[in-house]
Amino acid sequence: MKKRILFTTLLFLTIFFTPTWVGALLVVVGALAFRSYYEILVAGLIFDLVYGVNGGILGGSMGVIFTSLVFLIALFAKKNVR
Amino acid sequence: MSSMYRKNIILLAVVVTFLFCLLFSPVRQTLSPIAYSFAVPLWKISNSVSEKFNAIFVLFQEKNELLAENKFLLDENARAQAMILDRNLLAEKVAKLEDALGRSNNDNRVVAQVLVGQGYSPYDILVIDAGIRNGVEVGNMVVYAGGGIIGEVIEIENSISKVKLFSTPGEKHSVFIGQNHFPAEIFGAGMGNFKAKVPQGAAVSVGDIVASPRGDLVFGVVSLIKENPVEPFKELLFRVPFNITEVRSVEVITDKQ
């Protein structure tokens, strides 16, 4: 639980302080490392609220779309690997 | 299908639907200021810490000092080049205005710091620290170093604005190229780069200034012309005359007269 909280804090900080690819990498790692890692969806929402614009690329919802896909893929992957 | 797995899928669908609802206006307009109330202080602290850290580091390492100085001079040089372009255009404009008997070309500008620049977001935007309370409005032009046009304000909050770059892929703008003011349409190609197609016979050459239709703002300088004599058009490539990733402050034209 402690690891999960620390990782989530780090993930949220990367939204503000690092280029997008760093956050994207942490989203993938987190989704694979933790069970039902719904926090990435919140990270996606924050990303879109801060950087996204109405009518922008993918309607300014790139963060939510990306994190949902990662969550879904991680869910499938974990089910089939187990 | 296990019940846990099915439960996760259903929960994901519900959560994602809810998140998409949050991203629609006006809910988004309510939530964005909350996000910025956390983000802006963090960005300001980050910028200030990185500046101080750089300053301390440079004191102890002569090599790094020279590198920093070199970087500063390069930045200044890029800025100066943009300003020269601006001045050339202004001089030309003044001459024309004298002929036409005086027409004022004043505008009000608000200087703003760039809080988050290119590279931090795939949306090709800048977040600047000027907003409604500074008189900024949606649609205001944003320039660098006096005359280098960068983009347009597309969203505003009380103390911040989002600026969409004109070089965003897919963006289209009308311009005049060179001394003959050849009219053309340019397309954004990302990271401060643009493309344009002009007829083979167009009197356009490398080094020509690409300016806005009013002729007072500079998009860039033609740097490459790709042409094939058998094709009816030739392709121009050009970029803004400064490094767009290193822009730290910009000017917002709030009232163009």
CSV table of C-alpha atoms in Angstrom, one decimal:
chain,number,residue,atom,x,y,z
A,1,MET,CA,0.0,0.0,0.0
A,2,LYS,CA,2.9,2.3,0.9
A,3,LYS,CA,4.5,1.6,-2.4
A,4,ARG,CA,1.3,2.3,-4.3
A,5,ILE,CA,0.8,5.7,-2.5
A,6,LEU,CA,4.5,6.7,-3.2
A,7,PHE,CA,4.2,5.7,-6.8
A,8,THR,CA,0.9,7.6,-7.3
A,9,THR,CA,2.4,10.7,-5.8
A,10,LEU,CA,5.3,10.4,-8.2
A,11,LEU,CA,3.0,9.9,-11.1
A,12,PHE,CA,0.9,13.0,-10.2
A,13,LEU,CA,4.1,15.1,-9.9
A,14,THR,CA,5.4,14.0,-13.3
A,15,ILE,CA,2.2,15.5,-14.9
A,16,PHE,CA,3.5,19.0,-13.8
A,17,PHE,CA,7.2,18.7,-13.9
A,18,THR,CA,8.3,16.3,-16.7
A,19,PRO,CA,7.7,15.9,-20.4
A,20,THR,CA,4.7,13.7,-21.4
A,21,TRP,CA,6.5,10.6,-22.2
A,22,VAL,CA,7.8,10.2,-18.6
A,23,GLY,CA,4.3,10.3,-17.2
A,24,ALA,CA,3.1,7.9,-20.0
A,25,LEU,CA,5.9,5.4,-19.0
A,26,LEU,CA,4.9,5.6,-15.3
A,27,VAL,CA,1.2,5.0,-16.3
A,28,VAL,CA,2.2,1.8,-18.1
A,29,VAL,CA,4.5,0.6,-15.3
A,30,GLY,CA,1.9,1.4,-12.6
A,31,ALA,CA,-0.9,-0.4,-14.5
A,32,LEU,CA,1.2,-3.5,-14.8
A,33,ALA,CA,2.6,-3.4,-11.3
A,34,PHE,CA,-0.5,-2.7,-9.2
A,35,ARG,CA,-3.8,-4.4,-9.0
A,36,SER,CA,-6.8,-2.4,-10.4
A,37,TYR,CA,-4.7,0.7,-10.6
A,38,TYR,CA,-7.6,3.2,-11.1
A,39,GLU,CA,-5.4,6.1,-10.1
A,40,ILE,CA,-4.0,6.4,-13.6
A,41,LEU,CA,-7.5,7.4,-14.8
A,42,VAL,CA,-7.4,10.3,-12.3
A,43,ALA,CA,-3.9,11.2,-13.6
A,44,GLY,CA,-5.3,11.2,-17.1
A,45,LEU,CA,-8.1,13.5,-16.1
A,46,ILE,CA,-5.7,16.0,-14.3
A,47,PHE,CA,-3.5,15.9,-17.4
A,48,ASP,CA,-6.4,16.8,-19.7
A,49,LEU,CA,-7.7,19.5,-17.3
A,50,VAL,CA,-4.2,21.2,-17.2
A,51,TYR,CA,-3.0,20.8,-20.7
A,52,GLY,CA,-6.0,19.9,-22.9
A,53,VAL,CA,-8.2,22.3,-24.7
A,54,ASN,CA,-11.8,22.0,-25.9
A,55,GLY,CA,-11.8,21.1,-29.5
A,56,GLY,CA,-8.1,20.2,-29.4
A,57,ILE,CA,-6.6,16.9,-30.4
A,58,LEU,CA,-9.1,14.1,-29.5
A,59,GLY,CA,-11.4,16.7,-28.0
A,60,GLY,CA,-8.8,17.5,-25.3
A,61,SER,CA,-9.3,14.1,-23.8
A,62,MET,CA,-6.0,12.4,-24.8
A,63,GLY,CA,-5.0,11.7,-21.2
A,64,VAL,CA,-8.2,9.9,-20.3
A,65,ILE,CA,-8.3,8.0,-23.5
A,66,PHE,CA,-4.6,6.9,-23.1
A,67,THR,CA,-4.9,5.9,-19.5
A,68,SER,CA,-8.2,4.0,-20.1
A,69,LEU,CA,-6.6,2.0,-22.9
A,70,VAL,CA,-3.6,1.2,-20.8
A,71,PHE,CA,-5.9,0.1,-17.9
A,72,LEU,CA,-7.9,-2.1,-20.2
A,73,ILE,CA,-4.8,-3.7,-21.9
A,74,ALA,CA,-3.2,-4.3,-18.5
A,75,LEU,CA,-6.4,-6.0,-17.3
A,76,PHE,CA,-6.4,-8.3,-20.4
A,77,ALA,CA,-2.7,-9.0,-20.1
A,78,LYS,CA,-2.9,-9.9,-16.4
A,79,LYS,CA,-5.9,-12.1,-16.9
A,80,ASN,CA,-4.3,-14.1,-19.8
A,81,VAL,CA,-0.8,-14.3,-18.2
A,82,ARG,CA,-2.1,-15.5,-14.8
B,1,MET,CA,-15.1,-14.8,-17.6
B,2,SER,CA,-14.4,-14.5,-13.9
B,3,SER,CA,-16.7,-12.3,-11.8
B,4,MET,CA,-13.8,-10.1,-10.6
B,5,TYR,CA,-12.7,-9.5,-14.2
B,6,ARG,CA,-16.3,-8.7,-15.3
B,7,LYS,CA,-16.6,-6.3,-12.3
B,8,ASN,CA,-13.4,-4.5,-13.3
B,9,ILE,CA,-14.6,-4.0,-16.9
B,10,ILE,CA,-18.0,-2.6,-15.8
B,11,LEU,CA,-16.3,-0.3,-13.2
B,12,LEU,CA,-13.9,0.9,-15.9
B,13,ALA,CA,-16.7,1.7,-18.3
B,14,VAL,CA,-18.5,3.6,-15.6
B,15,VAL,CA,-15.4,5.5,-14.5
B,16,VAL,CA,-14.4,6.4,-18.0
B,17,THR,CA,-17.9,7.6,-18.9
B,18,PHE,CA,-17.9,9.8,-15.8
B,19,LEU,CA,-14.4,11.2,-16.6
B,20,PHE,CA,-15.5,12.1,-20.2
B,21,CYS,CA,-18.5,13.9,-18.7
B,22,LEU,CA,-16.1,15.9,-16.5
B,23,LEU,CA,-14.1,16.9,-19.6
B,24,PHE,CA,-17.1,18.6,-21.3
B,25,SER,CA,-17.8,22.3,-20.8
B,26,PRO,CA,-19.0,23.8,-18.6
B,27,VAL,CA,-17.9,21.2,-16.0
B,28,ARG,CA,-14.4,21.4,-17.5
B,29,GLN,CA,-14.4,25.2,-17.0
B,30,THR,CA,-15.2,24.7,-13.4
B,31,LEU,CA,-12.6,22.0,-12.8
B,32,SER,CA,-9.8,23.6,-14.7
B,33,PRO,CA,-9.3,26.5,-12.2
B,34,ILE,CA,-9.1,24.0,-9.4
B,35,ALA,CA,-6.4,22.1,-11.2
B,36,TYR,CA,-4.5,25.3,-11.9
B,37,SER,CA,-4.7,26.4,-8.3
B,38,PHE,CA,-2.4,23.5,-7.6
B,39,ALA,CA,-0.4,23.6,-10.9
B,40,VAL,CA,0.6,27.3,-11.0
B,41,PRO,CA,2.3,27.4,-7.6
B,42,LEU,CA,4.1,24.1,-8.4
B,43,TRP,CA,5.3,25.5,-11.8
B,44,LYS,CA,6.5,28.7,-10.3
B,45,ILE,CA,8.4,26.9,-7.5
B,46,SER,CA,9.9,24.5,-10.1
B,47,ASN,CA,11.0,27.4,-12.4
B,48,SER,CA,12.5,29.3,-9.5
B,49,VAL,CA,14.3,26.2,-8.1
B,50,SER,CA,15.7,25.3,-11.4
B,51,GLU,CA,17.0,28.8,-12.0
B,52,LYS,CA,18.6,28.9,-8.5
B,53,PHE,CA,20.1,25.5,-8.9
B,54,ASN,CA,21.6,26.5,-12.3
B,55,ALA,CA,23.0,29.7,-10.8
B,56,ILE,CA,24.7,27.8,-7.9
B,57,PHE,CA,26.1,25.2,-10.2
B,58,VAL,CA,27.6,27.7,-12.6
B,59,LEU,CA,29.5,29.4,-9.8
B,60,PHE,CA,31.6,26.3,-9.1
B,61,GLN,CA,32.3,25.1,-12.6
B,62,GLU,CA,34.0,27.4,-15.0
B,63,LYS,CA,33.2,25.2,-17.9
B,64,ASN,CA,29.6,25.2,-17.1
B,65,GLU,CA,29.7,29.0,-16.7
B,66,LEU,CA,31.0,29.3,-20.2
B,67,LEU,CA,28.3,26.9,-21.5
B,68,ALA,CA,25.6,28.9,-19.7
B,69,GLU,CA,27.0,32.2,-21.1
B,70,ASN,CA,27.1,30.6,-24.6
B,71,LYS,CA,23.5,29.5,-24.2
B,72,PHE,CA,22.5,32.9,-23.1
B,73,LEU,CA,24.2,34.6,-26.0
B,74,LEU,CA,22.7,32.1,-28.4
B,75,ASP,CA,19.2,32.9,-27.0
B,76,GLU,CA,19.9,36.6,-27.2
B,77,ASN,CA,21.1,36.2,-30.8
B,78,ALA,CA,17.9,34.3,-31.8
B,79,ARG,CA,15.9,37.0,-30.1
B,80,ALA,CA,17.9,39.8,-31.8
B,81,GLN,CA,17.4,38.1,-35.2
B,82,ALA,CA,13.6,38.1,-34.6
B,83,MET,CA,13.7,41.7,-33.6
B,84,ILE,CA,15.7,42.7,-36.6
B,85,LEU,CA,13.1,41.1,-38.8
B,86,ASP,CA,10.4,43.0,-37.0
B,87,ARG,CA,12.3,46.3,-37.4
B,88,ASN,CA,12.8,45.7,-41.1
B,89,LEU,CA,9.1,45.2,-41.5
B,90,LEU,CA,8.3,48.2,-39.4
B,91,ALA,CA,10.7,50.4,-41.4
B,92,GLU,CA,9.0,49.3,-44.6
B,93,LYS,CA,5.6,49.9,-43.1
B,94,VAL,CA,6.5,53.4,-42.0
B,95,ALA,CA,7.7,54.3,-45.5
B,96,LYS,CA,4.4,53.1,-46.9
B,97,LEU,CA,2.4,54.9,-44.3
B,98,GLU,CA,4.3,58.1,-45.0
B,99,ASP,CA,3.2,57.8,-48.6
B,100,ALA,CA,-0.4,57.1,-47.6
B,101,LEU,CA,-0.4,60.0,-45.0
B,102,GLY,CA,-0.2,58.6,-41.5
B,103,ARG,CA,-2.3,55.7,-40.1
B,104,SER,CA,-1.6,54.7,-36.5
B,105,ASN,CA,-0.5,51.1,-35.8
B,106,ASN,CA,-0.5,51.0,-32.0
B,107,ASP,CA,-1.5,48.0,-30.0
B,108,ASN,CA,-1.7,47.2,-26.3
B,109,ARG,CA,0.5,44.3,-25.2
B,110,VAL,CA,0.7,42.3,-22.0
B,111,VAL,CA,4.0,40.6,-21.2
B,112,ALA,CA,3.5,37.1,-19.8
B,113,GLN,CA,5.8,34.4,-18.5
B,114,VAL,CA,5.6,31.0,-20.1
B,115,LEU,CA,4.7,28.6,-17.2
B,116,VAL,CA,4.8,25.4,-19.4
B,117,GLY,CA,6.2,25.3,-22.8
B,118,GLN,CA,6.6,23.0,-25.7
B,119,GLY,CA,7.5,19.4,-24.9
B,120,TYR,CA,5.5,19.1,-21.7
B,121,SER,CA,2.2,18.4,-23.5
B,122,PRO,CA,1.3,16.7,-26.7
B,123,TYR,CA,-1.4,19.3,-27.3
B,124,ASP,CA,1.1,21.9,-28.8
B,125,ILE,CA,0.1,24.6,-26.4
B,126,LEU,CA,1.9,27.1,-24.1
B,127,VAL,CA,0.5,28.0,-20.7
B,128,ILE,CA,1.2,31.6,-19.8
B,129,ASP,CA,0.7,33.6,-16.6
B,130,ALA,CA,-1.7,36.3,-17.9
B,131,GLY,CA,-5.4,35.9,-18.0
B,132,ILE,CA,-8.8,37.7,-17.7
B,133,ARG,CA,-7.5,40.0,-15.0
B,134,ASN,CA,-4.7,41.2,-17.3
B,135,GLY,CA,-7.2,42.0,-20.1
B,136,VAL,CA,-6.4,38.9,-22.2
B,137,GLU,CA,-9.2,37.6,-24.3
B,138,VAL,CA,-9.8,34.5,-26.4
B,139,GLY,CA,-8.4,35.1,-29.9
B,140,ASN,CA,-5.7,37.5,-28.9
B,141,MET,CA,-2.4,37.0,-30.8
B,142,VAL,CA,0.7,36.0,-28.9
B,143,VAL,CA,4.1,37.2,-30.1
B,144,TYR,CA,7.8,36.8,-29.1
B,145,ALA,CA,10.4,39.6,-29.2
B,146,GLY,CA,8.1,42.2,-30.6
B,147,GLY,CA,7.1,40.7,-33.9
B,148,GLY,CA,7.6,37.0,-34.1
B,149,ILE,CA,4.1,35.6,-34.1
B,150,ILE,CA,3.7,32.4,-32.1
B,151,GLY,CA,0.0,31.6,-31.6
B,152,GLU,CA,-3.4,32.6,-30.4
B,153,VAL,CA,-5.1,32.5,-27.0
B,154,ILE,CA,-7.7,29.8,-27.0
B,155,GLU,CA,-8.7,29.4,-23.4
B,156,ILE,CA,-8.5,31.8,-20.5
B,157,GLU,CA,-8.8,31.6,-16.7
B,158,ASN,CA,-8.4,34.5,-14.2
B,159,SER,CA,-4.6,34.4,-14.2
B,160,ILE,CA,-3.5,32.0,-16.9
B,161,SER,CA,-4.2,31.4,-20.5
B,162,LYS,CA,-3.6,28.6,-23.0
B,163,VAL,CA,-2.0,29.5,-26.2
B,164,LYS,CA,-2.4,27.3,-29.3
B,165,LEU,CA,0.7,27.4,-31.5
B,166,PHE,CA,0.3,28.4,-35.1
B,167,SER,CA,2.8,25.7,-36.0
B,168,THR,CA,0.5,22.9,-34.7
B,169,PRO,CA,0.2,20.2,-37.4
B,170,GLY,CA,-3.0,20.9,-39.5
B,171,GLU,CA,-3.2,24.6,-38.6
B,172,LYS,CA,-3.7,26.8,-41.7
B,173,HIS,CA,-3.0,30.5,-42.1
B,174,SER,CA,-2.9,33.1,-44.8
B,175,VAL,CA,0.4,35.0,-45.2
B,176,PHE,CA,2.4,37.2,-47.6
B,177,ILE,CA,5.8,36.0,-48.6
B,178,GLY,CA,8.8,38.2,-49.5
B,179,GLN,CA,9.1,41.7,-50.8
B,180,ASN,CA,6.6,41.1,-53.5
B,181,HIS,CA,4.0,40.1,-50.9
B,182,PHE,CA,3.2,36.9,-52.6
B,183,PRO,CA,0.0,35.6,-51.0
B,184,ALA,CA,0.0,32.0,-49.8
B,185,GLU,CA,-1.5,29.6,-47.4
B,186,ILE,CA,0.9,28.0,-44.9
B,187,PHE,CA,0.4,24.8,-42.8
B,188,GLY,CA,1.8,24.0,-39.4
B,189,ALA,CA,4.3,21.2,-39.3
B,190,GLY,CA,4.9,21.1,-35.5
B,191,MET,CA,7.7,22.5,-33.3
B,192,GLY,CA,7.7,26.0,-35.0
B,193,ASN,CA,8.0,24.6,-38.5
B,194,PHE,CA,5.7,25.4,-41.4
B,195,LYS,CA,5.1,24.2,-45.0
B,196,ALA,CA,3.6,26.0,-47.9
B,197,LYS,CA,2.9,25.2,-51.6
B,198,VAL,CA,3.3,28.0,-54.2
B,199,PRO,CA,3.1,27.9,-58.0
B,200,GLN,CA,6.4,27.2,-59.8
B,201,GLY,CA,6.5,30.7,-61.2
B,202,ALA,CA,6.1,32.4,-57.8
B,203,ALA,CA,8.9,34.9,-57.1
B,204,VAL,CA,9.9,33.4,-53.8
B,205,SER,CA,13.4,32.7,-52.6
B,206,VAL,CA,15.3,31.4,-49.6
B,207,GLY,CA,15.6,34.1,-47.0
B,208,ASP,CA,12.2,35.8,-47.8
B,209,ILE,CA,10.2,36.9,-44.8
B,210,VAL,CA,6.9,35.3,-44.2
B,211,ALA,CA,4.6,37.9,-42.7
B,212,SER,CA,1.0,38.2,-41.6
B,213,PRO,CA,-1.5,39.7,-44.0
B,214,ARG,CA,-1.2,43.1,-42.2
B,215,GLY,CA,2.5,42.8,-42.7
B,216,ASP,CA,3.4,43.7,-39.1
B,217,LEU,CA,4.0,40.2,-37.6
B,218,VAL,CA,6.6,37.7,-38.7
B,219,PHE,CA,5.9,33.9,-39.1
B,220,GLY,CA,9.4,33.0,-40.2
B,221,VAL,CA,12.0,33.1,-42.9
B,222,VAL,CA,11.9,30.7,-45.9
B,223,SER,CA,14.8,28.3,-45.3
B,224,LEU,CA,14.3,25.6,-48.0
B,225,ILE,CA,12.5,25.4,-51.4
B,226,LYS,CA,11.8,21.9,-52.8
B,227,GLU,CA,11.0,22.1,-56.4
B,228,ASN,CA,10.6,19.7,-59.3
B,229,PRO,CA,10.3,21.4,-62.7
B,230,VAL,CA,7.7,18.9,-63.9
B,231,GLU,CA,5.3,19.7,-61.0
B,232,PRO,CA,3.1,22.8,-61.0
B,233,PHE,CA,3.9,23.7,-57.4
B,234,LYS,CA,7.0,24.0,-55.3
B,235,GLU,CA,7.1,23.4,-51.6
B,236,LEU,CA,8.5,26.0,-49.2
B,237,LEU,CA,9.7,25.0,-45.7
B,238,PHE,CA,10.4,27.5,-43.0
B,239,ARG,CA,10.5,27.9,-39.3
B,240,VAL,CA,10.1,30.6,-36.7
B,241,PRO,CA,13.3,32.6,-36.3
B,242,PHE,CA,13.9,31.5,-32.7
B,243,ASN,CA,13.9,28.3,-30.7
B,244,ILE,CA,10.3,27.8,-29.7
B,245,THR,CA,11.2,25.4,-26.9
B,246,GLU,CA,13.3,28.0,-25.1
B,247,VAL,CA,10.7,30.9,-25.2
B,248,ARG,CA,10.4,32.0,-21.6
B,249,SER,CA,8.3,35.2,-22.0
B,250,VAL,CA,5.8,36.3,-24.6
B,251,GLU,CA,3.6,39.3,-25.4
B,252,VAL,CA,-0.1,39.1,-25.8
B,253,ILE,CA,-1.6,41.7,-28.2
B,254,THR,CA,-4.8,42.6,-26.3
B,255,ASP,CA,-6.1,45.4,-28.4
B,256,LYS,CA,-5.1,45.7,-32.0
B,257,GLN,CA,-6.0,49.0,-33.5
